[in-house]
Coordinates of C-alpha atoms in Angstrom, one line a residue:
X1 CA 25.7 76.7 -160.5
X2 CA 24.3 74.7 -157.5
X3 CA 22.4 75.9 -155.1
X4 CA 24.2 78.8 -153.0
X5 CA 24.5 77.8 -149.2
X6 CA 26.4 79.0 -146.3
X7 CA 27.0 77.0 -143.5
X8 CA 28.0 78.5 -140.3
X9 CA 31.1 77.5 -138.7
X10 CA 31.0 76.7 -134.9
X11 CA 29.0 79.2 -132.8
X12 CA 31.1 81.8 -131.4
X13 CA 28.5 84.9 -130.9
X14 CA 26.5 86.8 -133.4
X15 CA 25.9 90.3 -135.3
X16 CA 22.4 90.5 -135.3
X17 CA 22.9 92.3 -139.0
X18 CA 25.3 89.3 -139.6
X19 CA 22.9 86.6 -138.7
X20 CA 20.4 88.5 -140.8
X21 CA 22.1 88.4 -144.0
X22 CA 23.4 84.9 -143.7
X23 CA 19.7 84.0 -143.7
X24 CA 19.0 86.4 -146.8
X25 CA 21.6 84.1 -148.3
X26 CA 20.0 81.2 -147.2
X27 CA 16.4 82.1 -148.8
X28 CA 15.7 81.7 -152.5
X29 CA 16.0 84.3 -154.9
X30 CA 18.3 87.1 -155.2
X31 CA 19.6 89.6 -152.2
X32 CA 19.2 92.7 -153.5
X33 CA 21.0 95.4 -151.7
X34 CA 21.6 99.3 -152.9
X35 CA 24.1 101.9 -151.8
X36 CA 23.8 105.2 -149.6
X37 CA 26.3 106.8 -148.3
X38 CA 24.7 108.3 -144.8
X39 CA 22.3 107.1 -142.1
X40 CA 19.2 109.4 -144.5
X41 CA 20.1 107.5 -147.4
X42 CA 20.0 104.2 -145.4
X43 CA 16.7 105.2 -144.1
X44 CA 15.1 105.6 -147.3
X45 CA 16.7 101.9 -148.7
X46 CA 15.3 100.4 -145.7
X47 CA 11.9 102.2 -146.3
X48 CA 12.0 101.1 -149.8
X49 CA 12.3 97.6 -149.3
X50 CA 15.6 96.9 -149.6
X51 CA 17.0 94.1 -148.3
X52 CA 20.2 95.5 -147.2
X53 CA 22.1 98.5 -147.6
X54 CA 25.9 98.4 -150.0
X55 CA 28.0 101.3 -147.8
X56 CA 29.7 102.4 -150.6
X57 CA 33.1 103.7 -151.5
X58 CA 32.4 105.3 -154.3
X59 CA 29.1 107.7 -152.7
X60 CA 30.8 108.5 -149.6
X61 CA 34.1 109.5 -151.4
X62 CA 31.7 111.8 -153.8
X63 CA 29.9 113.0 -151.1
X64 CA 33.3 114.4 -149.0
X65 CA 34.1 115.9 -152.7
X66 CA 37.4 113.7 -153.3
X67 CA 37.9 111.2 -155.7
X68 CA 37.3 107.1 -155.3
X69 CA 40.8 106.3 -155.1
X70 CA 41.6 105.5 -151.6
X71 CA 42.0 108.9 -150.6
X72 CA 39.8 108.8 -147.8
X73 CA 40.8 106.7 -144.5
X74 CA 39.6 103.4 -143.0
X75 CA 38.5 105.4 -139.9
X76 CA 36.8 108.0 -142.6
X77 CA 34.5 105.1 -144.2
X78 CA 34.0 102.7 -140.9
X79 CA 33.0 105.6 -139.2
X80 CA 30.1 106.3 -142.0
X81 CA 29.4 102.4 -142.4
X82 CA 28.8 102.6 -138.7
X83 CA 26.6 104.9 -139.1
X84 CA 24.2 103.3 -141.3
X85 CA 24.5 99.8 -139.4
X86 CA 22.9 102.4 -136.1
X87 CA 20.1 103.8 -138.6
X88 CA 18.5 101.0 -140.0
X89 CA 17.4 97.1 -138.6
X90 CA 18.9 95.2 -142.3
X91 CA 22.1 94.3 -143.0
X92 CA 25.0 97.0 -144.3
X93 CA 27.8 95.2 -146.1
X94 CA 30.6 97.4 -146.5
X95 CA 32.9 98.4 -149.8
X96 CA 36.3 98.0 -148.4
X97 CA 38.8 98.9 -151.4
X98 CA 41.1 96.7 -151.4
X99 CA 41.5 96.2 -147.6
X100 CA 43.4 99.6 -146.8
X101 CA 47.4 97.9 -147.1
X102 CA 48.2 94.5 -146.5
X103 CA 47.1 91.3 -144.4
X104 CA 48.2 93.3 -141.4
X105 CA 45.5 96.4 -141.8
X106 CA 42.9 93.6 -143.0
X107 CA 42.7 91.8 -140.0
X108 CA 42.0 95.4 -138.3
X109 CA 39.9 96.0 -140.5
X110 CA 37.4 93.1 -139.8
X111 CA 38.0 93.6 -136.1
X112 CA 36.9 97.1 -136.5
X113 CA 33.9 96.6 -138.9
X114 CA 32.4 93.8 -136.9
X115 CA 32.7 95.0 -133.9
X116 CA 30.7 98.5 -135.6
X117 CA 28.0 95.7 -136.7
X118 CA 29.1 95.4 -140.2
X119 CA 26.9 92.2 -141.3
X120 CA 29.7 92.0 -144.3
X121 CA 32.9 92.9 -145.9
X122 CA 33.6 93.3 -149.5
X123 CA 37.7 93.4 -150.5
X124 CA 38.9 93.7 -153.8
X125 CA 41.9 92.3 -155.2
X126 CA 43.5 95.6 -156.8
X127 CA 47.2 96.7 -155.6
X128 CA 46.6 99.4 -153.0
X129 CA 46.1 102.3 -153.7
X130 CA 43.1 101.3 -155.8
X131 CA 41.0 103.6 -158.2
X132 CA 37.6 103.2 -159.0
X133 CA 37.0 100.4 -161.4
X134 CA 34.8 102.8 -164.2
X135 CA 38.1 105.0 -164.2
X136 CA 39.7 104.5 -167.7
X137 CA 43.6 104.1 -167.1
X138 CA 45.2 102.3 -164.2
X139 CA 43.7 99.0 -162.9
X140 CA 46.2 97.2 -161.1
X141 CA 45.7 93.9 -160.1
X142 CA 47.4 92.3 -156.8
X143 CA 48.9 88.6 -157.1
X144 CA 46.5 85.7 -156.4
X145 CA 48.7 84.8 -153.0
X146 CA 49.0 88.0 -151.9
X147 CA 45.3 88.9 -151.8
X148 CA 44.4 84.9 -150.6
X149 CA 46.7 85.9 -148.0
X150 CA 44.1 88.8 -147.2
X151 CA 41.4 86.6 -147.2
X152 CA 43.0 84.0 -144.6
X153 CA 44.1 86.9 -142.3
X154 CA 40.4 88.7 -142.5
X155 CA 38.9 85.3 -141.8
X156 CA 41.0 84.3 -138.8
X157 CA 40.5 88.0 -137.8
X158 CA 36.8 87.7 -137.4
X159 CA 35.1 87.1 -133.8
X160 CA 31.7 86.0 -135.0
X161 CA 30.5 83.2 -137.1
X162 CA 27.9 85.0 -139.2
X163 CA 30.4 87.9 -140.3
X164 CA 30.8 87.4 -144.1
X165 CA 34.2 88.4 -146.1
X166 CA 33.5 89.3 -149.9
X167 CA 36.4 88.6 -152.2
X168 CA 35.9 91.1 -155.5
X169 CA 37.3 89.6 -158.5
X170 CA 38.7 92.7 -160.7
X171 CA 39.7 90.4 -163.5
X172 CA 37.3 91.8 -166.6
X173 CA 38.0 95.4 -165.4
X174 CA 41.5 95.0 -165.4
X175 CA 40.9 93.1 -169.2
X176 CA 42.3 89.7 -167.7
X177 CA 39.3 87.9 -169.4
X178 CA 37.0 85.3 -168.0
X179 CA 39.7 82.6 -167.7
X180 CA 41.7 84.7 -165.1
X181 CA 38.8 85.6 -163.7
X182 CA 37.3 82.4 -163.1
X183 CA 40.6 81.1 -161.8
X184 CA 41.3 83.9 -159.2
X185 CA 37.2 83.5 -158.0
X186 CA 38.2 80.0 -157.2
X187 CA 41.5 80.5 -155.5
X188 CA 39.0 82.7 -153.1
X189 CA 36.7 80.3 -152.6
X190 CA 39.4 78.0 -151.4
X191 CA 41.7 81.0 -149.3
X192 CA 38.0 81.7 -146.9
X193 CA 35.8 83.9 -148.5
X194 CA 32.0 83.7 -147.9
X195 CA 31.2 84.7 -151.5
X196 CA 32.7 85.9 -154.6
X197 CA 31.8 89.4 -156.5
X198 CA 32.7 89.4 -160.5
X199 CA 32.8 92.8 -161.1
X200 CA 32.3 94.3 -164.7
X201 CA 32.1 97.6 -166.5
X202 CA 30.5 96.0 -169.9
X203 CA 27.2 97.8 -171.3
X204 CA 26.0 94.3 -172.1
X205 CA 25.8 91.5 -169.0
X206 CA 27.1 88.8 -171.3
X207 CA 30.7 88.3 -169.8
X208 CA 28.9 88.3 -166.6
X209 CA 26.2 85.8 -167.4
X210 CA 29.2 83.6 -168.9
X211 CA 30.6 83.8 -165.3
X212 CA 27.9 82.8 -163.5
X213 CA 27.0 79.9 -166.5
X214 CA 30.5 78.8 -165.5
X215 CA 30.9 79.0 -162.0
X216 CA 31.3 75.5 -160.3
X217 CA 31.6 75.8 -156.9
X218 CA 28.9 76.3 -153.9
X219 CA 30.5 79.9 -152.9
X220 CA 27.2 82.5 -153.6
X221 CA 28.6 85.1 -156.2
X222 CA 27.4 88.4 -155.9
X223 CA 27.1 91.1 -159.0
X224 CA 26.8 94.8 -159.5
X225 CA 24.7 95.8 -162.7
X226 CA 26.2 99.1 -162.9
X227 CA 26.8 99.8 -166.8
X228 CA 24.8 96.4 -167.7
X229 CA 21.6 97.5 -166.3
X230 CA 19.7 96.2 -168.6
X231 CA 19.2 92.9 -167.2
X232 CA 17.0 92.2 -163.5
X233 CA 17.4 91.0 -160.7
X234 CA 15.6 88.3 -161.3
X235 CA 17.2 87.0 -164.5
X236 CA 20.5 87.2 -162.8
X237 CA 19.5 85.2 -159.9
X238 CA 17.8 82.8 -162.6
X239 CA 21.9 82.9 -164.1
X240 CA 23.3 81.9 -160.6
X241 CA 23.9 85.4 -159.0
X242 CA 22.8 85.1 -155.2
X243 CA 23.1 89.2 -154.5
X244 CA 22.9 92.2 -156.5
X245 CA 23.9 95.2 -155.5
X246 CA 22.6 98.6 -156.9
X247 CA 25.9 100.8 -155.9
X248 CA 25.8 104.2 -156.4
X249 CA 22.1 105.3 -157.7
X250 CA 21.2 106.8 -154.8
X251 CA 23.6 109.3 -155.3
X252 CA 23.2 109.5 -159.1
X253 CA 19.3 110.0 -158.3
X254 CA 20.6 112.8 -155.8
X255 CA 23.2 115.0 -157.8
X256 CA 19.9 115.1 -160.6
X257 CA 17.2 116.0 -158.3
X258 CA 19.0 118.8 -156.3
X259 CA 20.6 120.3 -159.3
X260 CA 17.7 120.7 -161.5
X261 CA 16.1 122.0 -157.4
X262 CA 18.6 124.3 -157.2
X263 CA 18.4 125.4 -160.9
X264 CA 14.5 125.9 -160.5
X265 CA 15.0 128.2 -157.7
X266 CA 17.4 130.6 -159.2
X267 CA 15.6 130.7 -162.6
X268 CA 12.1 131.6 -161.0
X269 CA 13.4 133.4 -158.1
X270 CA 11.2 131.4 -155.4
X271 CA 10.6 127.6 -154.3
X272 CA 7.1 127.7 -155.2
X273 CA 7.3 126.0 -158.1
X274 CA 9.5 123.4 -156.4
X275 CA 7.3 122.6 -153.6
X276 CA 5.3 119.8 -155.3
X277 CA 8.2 117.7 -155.9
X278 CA 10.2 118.0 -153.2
X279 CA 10.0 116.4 -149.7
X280 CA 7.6 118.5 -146.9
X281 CA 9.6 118.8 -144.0
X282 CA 7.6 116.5 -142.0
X283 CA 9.0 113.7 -144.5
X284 CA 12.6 114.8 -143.2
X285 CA 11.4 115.0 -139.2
X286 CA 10.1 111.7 -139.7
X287 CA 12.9 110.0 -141.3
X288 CA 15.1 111.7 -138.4
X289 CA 13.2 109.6 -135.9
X290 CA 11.5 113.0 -134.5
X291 CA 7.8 111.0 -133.7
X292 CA 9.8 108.0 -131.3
X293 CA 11.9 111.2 -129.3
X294 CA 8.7 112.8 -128.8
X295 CA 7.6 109.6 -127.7
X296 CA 10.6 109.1 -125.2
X297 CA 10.3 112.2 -124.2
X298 CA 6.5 111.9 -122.9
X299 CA 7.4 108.6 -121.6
X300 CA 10.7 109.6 -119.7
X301 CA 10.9 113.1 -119.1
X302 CA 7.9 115.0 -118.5
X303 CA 5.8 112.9 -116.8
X304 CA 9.1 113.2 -114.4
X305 CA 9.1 116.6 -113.7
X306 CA 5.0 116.6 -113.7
X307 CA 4.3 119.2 -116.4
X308 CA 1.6 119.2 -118.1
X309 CA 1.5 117.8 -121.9
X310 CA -1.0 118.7 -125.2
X311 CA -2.3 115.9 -127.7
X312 CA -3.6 117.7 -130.9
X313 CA -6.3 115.2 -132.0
X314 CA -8.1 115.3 -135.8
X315 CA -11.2 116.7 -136.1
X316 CA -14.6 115.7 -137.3
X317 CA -14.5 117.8 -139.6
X318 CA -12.9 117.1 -143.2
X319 CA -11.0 120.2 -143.4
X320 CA -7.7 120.2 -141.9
X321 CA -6.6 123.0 -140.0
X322 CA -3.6 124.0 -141.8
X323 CA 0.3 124.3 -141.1
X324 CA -0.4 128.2 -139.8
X325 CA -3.5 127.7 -137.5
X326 CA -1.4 124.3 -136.5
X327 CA 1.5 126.6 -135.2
X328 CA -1.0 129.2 -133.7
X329 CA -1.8 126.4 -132.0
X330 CA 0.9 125.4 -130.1
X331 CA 2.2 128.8 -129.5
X332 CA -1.2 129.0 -127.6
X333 CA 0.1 126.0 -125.6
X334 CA 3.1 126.9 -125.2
X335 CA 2.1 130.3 -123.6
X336 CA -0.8 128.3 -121.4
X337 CA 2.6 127.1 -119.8
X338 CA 2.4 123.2 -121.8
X339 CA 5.4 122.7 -123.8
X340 CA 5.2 119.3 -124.5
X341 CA 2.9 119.0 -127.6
X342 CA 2.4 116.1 -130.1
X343 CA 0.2 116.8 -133.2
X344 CA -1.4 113.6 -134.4
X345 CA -3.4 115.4 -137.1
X346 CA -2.5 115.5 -140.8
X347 CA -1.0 118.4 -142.3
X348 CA 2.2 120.1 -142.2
X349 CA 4.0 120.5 -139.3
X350 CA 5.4 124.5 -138.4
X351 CA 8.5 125.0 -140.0
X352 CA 10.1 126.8 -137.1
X353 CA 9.2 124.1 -134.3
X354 CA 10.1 121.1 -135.1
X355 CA 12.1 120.1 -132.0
X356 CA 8.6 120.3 -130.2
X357 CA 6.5 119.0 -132.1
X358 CA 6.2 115.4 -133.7
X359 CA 5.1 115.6 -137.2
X360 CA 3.6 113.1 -139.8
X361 CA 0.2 112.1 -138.8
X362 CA -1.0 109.2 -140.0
X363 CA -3.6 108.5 -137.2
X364 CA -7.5 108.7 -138.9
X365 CA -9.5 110.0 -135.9
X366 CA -9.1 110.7 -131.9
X367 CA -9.0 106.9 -130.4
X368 CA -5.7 106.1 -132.8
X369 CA -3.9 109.2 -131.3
X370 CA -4.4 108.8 -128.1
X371 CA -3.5 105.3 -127.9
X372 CA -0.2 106.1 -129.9
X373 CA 0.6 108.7 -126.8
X374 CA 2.7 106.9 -124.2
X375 CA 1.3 106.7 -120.9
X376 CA 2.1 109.2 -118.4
X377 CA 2.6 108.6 -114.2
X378 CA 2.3 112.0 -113.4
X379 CA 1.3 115.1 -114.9
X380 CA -1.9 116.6 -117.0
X381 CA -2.9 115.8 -120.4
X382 CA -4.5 118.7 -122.7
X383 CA -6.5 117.4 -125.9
X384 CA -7.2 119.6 -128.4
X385 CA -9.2 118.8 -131.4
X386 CA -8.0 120.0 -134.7
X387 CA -11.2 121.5 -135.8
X388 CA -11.3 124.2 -133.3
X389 CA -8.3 126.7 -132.3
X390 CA -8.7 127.5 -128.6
X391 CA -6.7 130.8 -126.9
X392 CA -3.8 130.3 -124.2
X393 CA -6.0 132.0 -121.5
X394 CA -8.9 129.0 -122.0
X395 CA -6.0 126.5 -122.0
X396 CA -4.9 128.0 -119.3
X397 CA -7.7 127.2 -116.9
X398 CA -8.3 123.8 -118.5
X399 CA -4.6 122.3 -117.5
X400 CA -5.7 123.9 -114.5
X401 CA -8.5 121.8 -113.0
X402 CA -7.5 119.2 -110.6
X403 CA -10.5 117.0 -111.8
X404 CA -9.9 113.5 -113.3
X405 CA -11.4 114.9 -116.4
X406 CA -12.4 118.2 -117.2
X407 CA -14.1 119.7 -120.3
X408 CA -14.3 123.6 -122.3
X409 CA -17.4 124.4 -122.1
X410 CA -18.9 128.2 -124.1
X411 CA -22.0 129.3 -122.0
X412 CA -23.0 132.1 -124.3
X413 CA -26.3 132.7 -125.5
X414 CA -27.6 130.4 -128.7
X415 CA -25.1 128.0 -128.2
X416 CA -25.9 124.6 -129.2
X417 CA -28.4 126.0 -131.4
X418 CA -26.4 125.3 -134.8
X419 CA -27.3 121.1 -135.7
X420 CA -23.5 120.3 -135.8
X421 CA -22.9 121.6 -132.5
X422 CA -22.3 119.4 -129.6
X423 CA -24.5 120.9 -127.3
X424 CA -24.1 119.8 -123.4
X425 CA -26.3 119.5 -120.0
X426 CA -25.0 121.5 -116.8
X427 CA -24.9 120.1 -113.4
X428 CA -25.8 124.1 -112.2
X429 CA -27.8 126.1 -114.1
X430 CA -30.0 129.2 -113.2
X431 CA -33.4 129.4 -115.4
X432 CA -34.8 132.4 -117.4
X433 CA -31.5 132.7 -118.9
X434 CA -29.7 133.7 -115.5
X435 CA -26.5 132.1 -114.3
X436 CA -27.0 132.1 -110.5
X437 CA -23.6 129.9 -109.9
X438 CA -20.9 128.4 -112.0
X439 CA -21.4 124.5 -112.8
X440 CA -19.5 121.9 -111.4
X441 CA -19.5 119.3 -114.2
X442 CA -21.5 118.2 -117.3
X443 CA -24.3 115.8 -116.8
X444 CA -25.0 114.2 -120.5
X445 CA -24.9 115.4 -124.1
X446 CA -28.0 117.4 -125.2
X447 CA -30.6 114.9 -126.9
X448 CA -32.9 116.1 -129.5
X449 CA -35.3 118.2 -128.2
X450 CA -33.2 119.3 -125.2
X451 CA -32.1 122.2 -125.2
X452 CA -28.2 122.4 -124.2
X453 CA -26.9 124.9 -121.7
X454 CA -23.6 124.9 -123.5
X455 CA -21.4 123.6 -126.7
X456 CA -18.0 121.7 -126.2
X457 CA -15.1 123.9 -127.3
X458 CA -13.5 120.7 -128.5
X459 CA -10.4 121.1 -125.5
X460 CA -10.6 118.8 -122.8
X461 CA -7.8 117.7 -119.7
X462 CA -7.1 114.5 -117.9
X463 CA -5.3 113.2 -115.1
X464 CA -3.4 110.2 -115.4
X465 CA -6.6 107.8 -113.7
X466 CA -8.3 110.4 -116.4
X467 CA -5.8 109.4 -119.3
X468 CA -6.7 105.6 -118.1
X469 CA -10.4 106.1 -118.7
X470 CA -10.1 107.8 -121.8
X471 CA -8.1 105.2 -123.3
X472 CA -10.2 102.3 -122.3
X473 CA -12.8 104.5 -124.6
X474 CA -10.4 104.6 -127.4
X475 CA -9.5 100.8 -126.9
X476 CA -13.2 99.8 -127.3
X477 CA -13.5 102.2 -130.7
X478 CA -10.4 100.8 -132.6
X479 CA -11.3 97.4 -131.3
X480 CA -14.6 97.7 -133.3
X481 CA -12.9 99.5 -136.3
X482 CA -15.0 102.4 -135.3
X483 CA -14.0 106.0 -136.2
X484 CA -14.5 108.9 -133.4
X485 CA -13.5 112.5 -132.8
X486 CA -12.6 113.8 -129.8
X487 CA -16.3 115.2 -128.9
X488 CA -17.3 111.0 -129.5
X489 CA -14.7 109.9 -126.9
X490 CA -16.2 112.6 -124.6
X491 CA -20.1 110.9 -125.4
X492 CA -18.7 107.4 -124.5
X493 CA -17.5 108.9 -121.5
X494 CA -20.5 110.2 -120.5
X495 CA -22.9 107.1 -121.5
X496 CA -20.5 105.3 -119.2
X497 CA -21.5 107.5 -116.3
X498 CA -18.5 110.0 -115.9
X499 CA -18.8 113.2 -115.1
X500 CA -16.1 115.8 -116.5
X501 CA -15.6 119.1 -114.6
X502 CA -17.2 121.8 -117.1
X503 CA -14.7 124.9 -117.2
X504 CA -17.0 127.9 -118.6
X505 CA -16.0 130.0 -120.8
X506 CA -17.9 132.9 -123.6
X507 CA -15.3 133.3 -125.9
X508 CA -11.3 132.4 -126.5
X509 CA -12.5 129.8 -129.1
X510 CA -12.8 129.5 -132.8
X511 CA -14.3 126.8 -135.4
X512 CA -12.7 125.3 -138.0
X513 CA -15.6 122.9 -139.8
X514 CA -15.1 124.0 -143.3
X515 CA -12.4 126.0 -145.8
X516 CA -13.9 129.0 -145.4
X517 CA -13.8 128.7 -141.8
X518 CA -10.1 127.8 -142.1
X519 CA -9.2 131.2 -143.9
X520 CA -10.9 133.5 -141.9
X521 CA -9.5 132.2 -138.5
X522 CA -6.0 132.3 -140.0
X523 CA -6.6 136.3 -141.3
X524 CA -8.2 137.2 -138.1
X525 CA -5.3 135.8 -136.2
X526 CA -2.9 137.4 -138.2
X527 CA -4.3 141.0 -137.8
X528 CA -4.9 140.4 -133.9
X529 CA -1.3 139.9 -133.8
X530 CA -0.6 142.7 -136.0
X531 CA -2.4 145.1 -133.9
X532 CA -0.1 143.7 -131.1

């Protein structure tokens, strides 16, 4: 077969899905597409690599619990198809039965579809109603004019150049043979259609490989390796196929993995033993587009109404603080009065909250998270890192402060003392141990040898002109691939001569640096409550 190419006709306006898939068809090698059968499914094809996603008849049917034999509407399908075109950025080429009546409904049809942002249409020529071509039993074919009538009225339908109309040939289902099914692919070359599908139920891919070996004219044929899976992508490609299309496996892959789920859960009367193999929930929140709403919502609401906002950074620590602790957390937040929180720290996300908070961190220290937080016009900024837990009533003060930038700050007795504290200079101190006034702002970190009046709680608030600064510090760490905490972002500050406001506190604070730490903060949380 010669090279597969698809000129567009006269410009008239394009699908951006449309124009995508007419170059896929354009490049060598084979398209390779796979079917889903909602916006989730799509998702994960597009996430996978695909280069397109196959809305197919057969899934969605399954997935509404009726059989694939035209049972379910046009509107029923285009509204799904639709909703995978929204999802994802490729292409979606739709499974179209056999065009829902005749060359009337067709040319709705494509109106409908493109206009939805359908890059293609695939119609088969089976009598309508049609059944599902692995159905043993009826398998009706339509005549050759009737169905090139189809093709003539769902190409003069279209409003855009790049829209594609498949024709599926149904020829070796039906048991026609390769003759008939040669002869009807060429009649639908000539009545319009974009390409040609030569459908098959064989185990083996030799009647489809004969097709292909056979195939004469310039009109890319496309193939679905259903039963004859045997044979890749690239060998059919090699054969003459331009797109393959993986149809149903997605749901195949998804009646397996929730039953033997679902099994599990009954036979060993918990999840637990589940939990390993399954999805976390901040897989789902992610896929549901959870971090870009949190996103908006920083950029376009609360700045608005001049609330303040939390950023839960990673610590410096290597011990992560835990799903529990990460909830604690933000219920501390929340009840400082902040309820706008983004956690940019790995770990699970709270179960219960996941309308508030954005889950799946993937940001390795401090100066990645804030730079991923939109920019705010108006309103306070809270950091928190992730190696400390800090009380609502600490919180409270900090979003507080009217100061550009202002820093927690534990005056007890000691502090600083341990070598992975970060100890800190007051602007205000009394000597002997007395406090004769509380400080207005920290001077520099404690150098060796200094002793530090204080330790940094790891909390610290910014204005906007604040949130400026403090990304100019993160800019010049990612710009030299340098890692840094939240307590590094504060030392650049400081070398670059800012002064934070220091908000003292004694206690309201807790450390997370190791496992250990981690377990006892969670239990000692848990029986403050209790007593509660």
């Amino acid at each position: 077969m010669s090279s597969a190419v698809i000129p567009a006709r006269e410009e008239r306006g394009a699908v951006p899905g449309a124009r995508q898939l007419r170059e896929l068809f354009a490049r060598d090698g084979a398209v390779r597409i796979v079917g889903a059968h909602n916006p989730l499914g799509a998702r994960l094809a597009e996430r996978a690599g695909f280069d397109g996603v196959w809305s197919s008849g057969l899934e969605v049917s399954a997935s509404q619990g009726v059989p694939d034999t035209d049972i379910l509407t046009m509107s029923e399908l285009l509204g799904v198809a639709s909703s995978l075109a929204s999802a994802v950025a490729i292409p979606v080429v739709a499974d179209c039965d056999a065009g829902y009546g005749n060359a009337h409904n067709v040319m709705n049809m494509v109106q409908r579809y493109e206009a939805a942002g359908i890059a293609a249409v695939s119609i088969e020529d089976k009598r309508f109603p049609k059944v599902n071509s692995f159905i043993p039993g009826r398998q009706e074919l339509a005549p050759v004019p009737e169905f090139c009538g189809k093709l003539a009225a769902a190409k003069a339908a279209q409003r855009t150049d790049d829209f594609m109309v498949i024709a599926r040939i149904e020829a070796l289902i039906a048991g026609w043979g390769l003759a008939e099914a040669l002869r009807r692919g060429e009649a639908y070359a000539e009545a319009g259609a974009d390409a040609v599908l030569i459908h098959s139920k064989d185990g083996n891919p030799e009647e489809v490989l004969r097709f292909l070996s056979s195939w004469r004219l310039r009109t890319p044929v496309v193939v679905v390796p259903t039963t004859y899976h045997t044979v890749t992508a690239t060998e059919l490609a090699e054969a003459g196929a331009k797109m393959v299309i993986y149809a149903n496996h997605g749901l195949r892959a998804g009646i397996t993995a929730v039953s033997e789920t679902f099994a599990s859960i009954l036979r060993e009367d918990r999840t637990t033993a589940v939990e390993g193999r399954i999805a976390p929930l901040t897989t789902v929140f992610d896929l549901q587009g959870m971090p870009q709403q949190k996103r908006h919502e920083a950029q376009f609401i609360t700045p608005h109404e001049g609330r303040p906002r939390a950023l839960v950074v990673p610590g410096g620590a290597p011990a992560g603080p835990g799903p529990q602790l990460l909830e604690k957390q933000t219920s501390a937040l929340r009840r400082a009065g902040i309820e706008s929180i983004v956690l940019a720290t790995a770990g699970a996300t709270p179960a219960d909250c996941p309308q508030d908070v954005t889950p799946g961190a993937t940001h390795t220290d401090a100066a990645g998270a804030v730079l991923e937080l939109p920019g705010s016009s108006a309103g306070r900024t809270v950091l928190v890192s992730a190696d400390t837990f800090v009380e609502a009533e600490p919180l409270r003060r900090l979003a507080a402060v009217e100061a550009d930038i202002a820093v927690l700050v534990d005056v007890t007795a000691g502090t600083g003392e341990r070598p992975d504290a970060l100890g800190l200079r007051l602007t205000s101190v009394a000597r002997d141990g007395r406090r004769i006034c509380a400080s207005e702002s920290v001077e520099v970190i404690g150098r060796a040898g200094d002793r530090p009046d204080g330790e940094f709680v790891g909390a610290a608030a910014f204005s906007p002109a604040g949130m400026a600064v403090l990304r100019r510090a993160a800019e010049k760490r990612q710009a030299n691939s340098v890692h840094a905490c939240l307590a590094d972002l504060l030392n650049d500050l400081l070398a670059d001569g800012h002064q934070p406001h220091a908000v003292e506190i004694a206690s309201g604070w807790l450390e997370l640096r190791t496992e250990d730490d981690i377990r006892r903060a969670t239990q000692m949380l848990a029986t403050r409550e209790t007593a509660l």
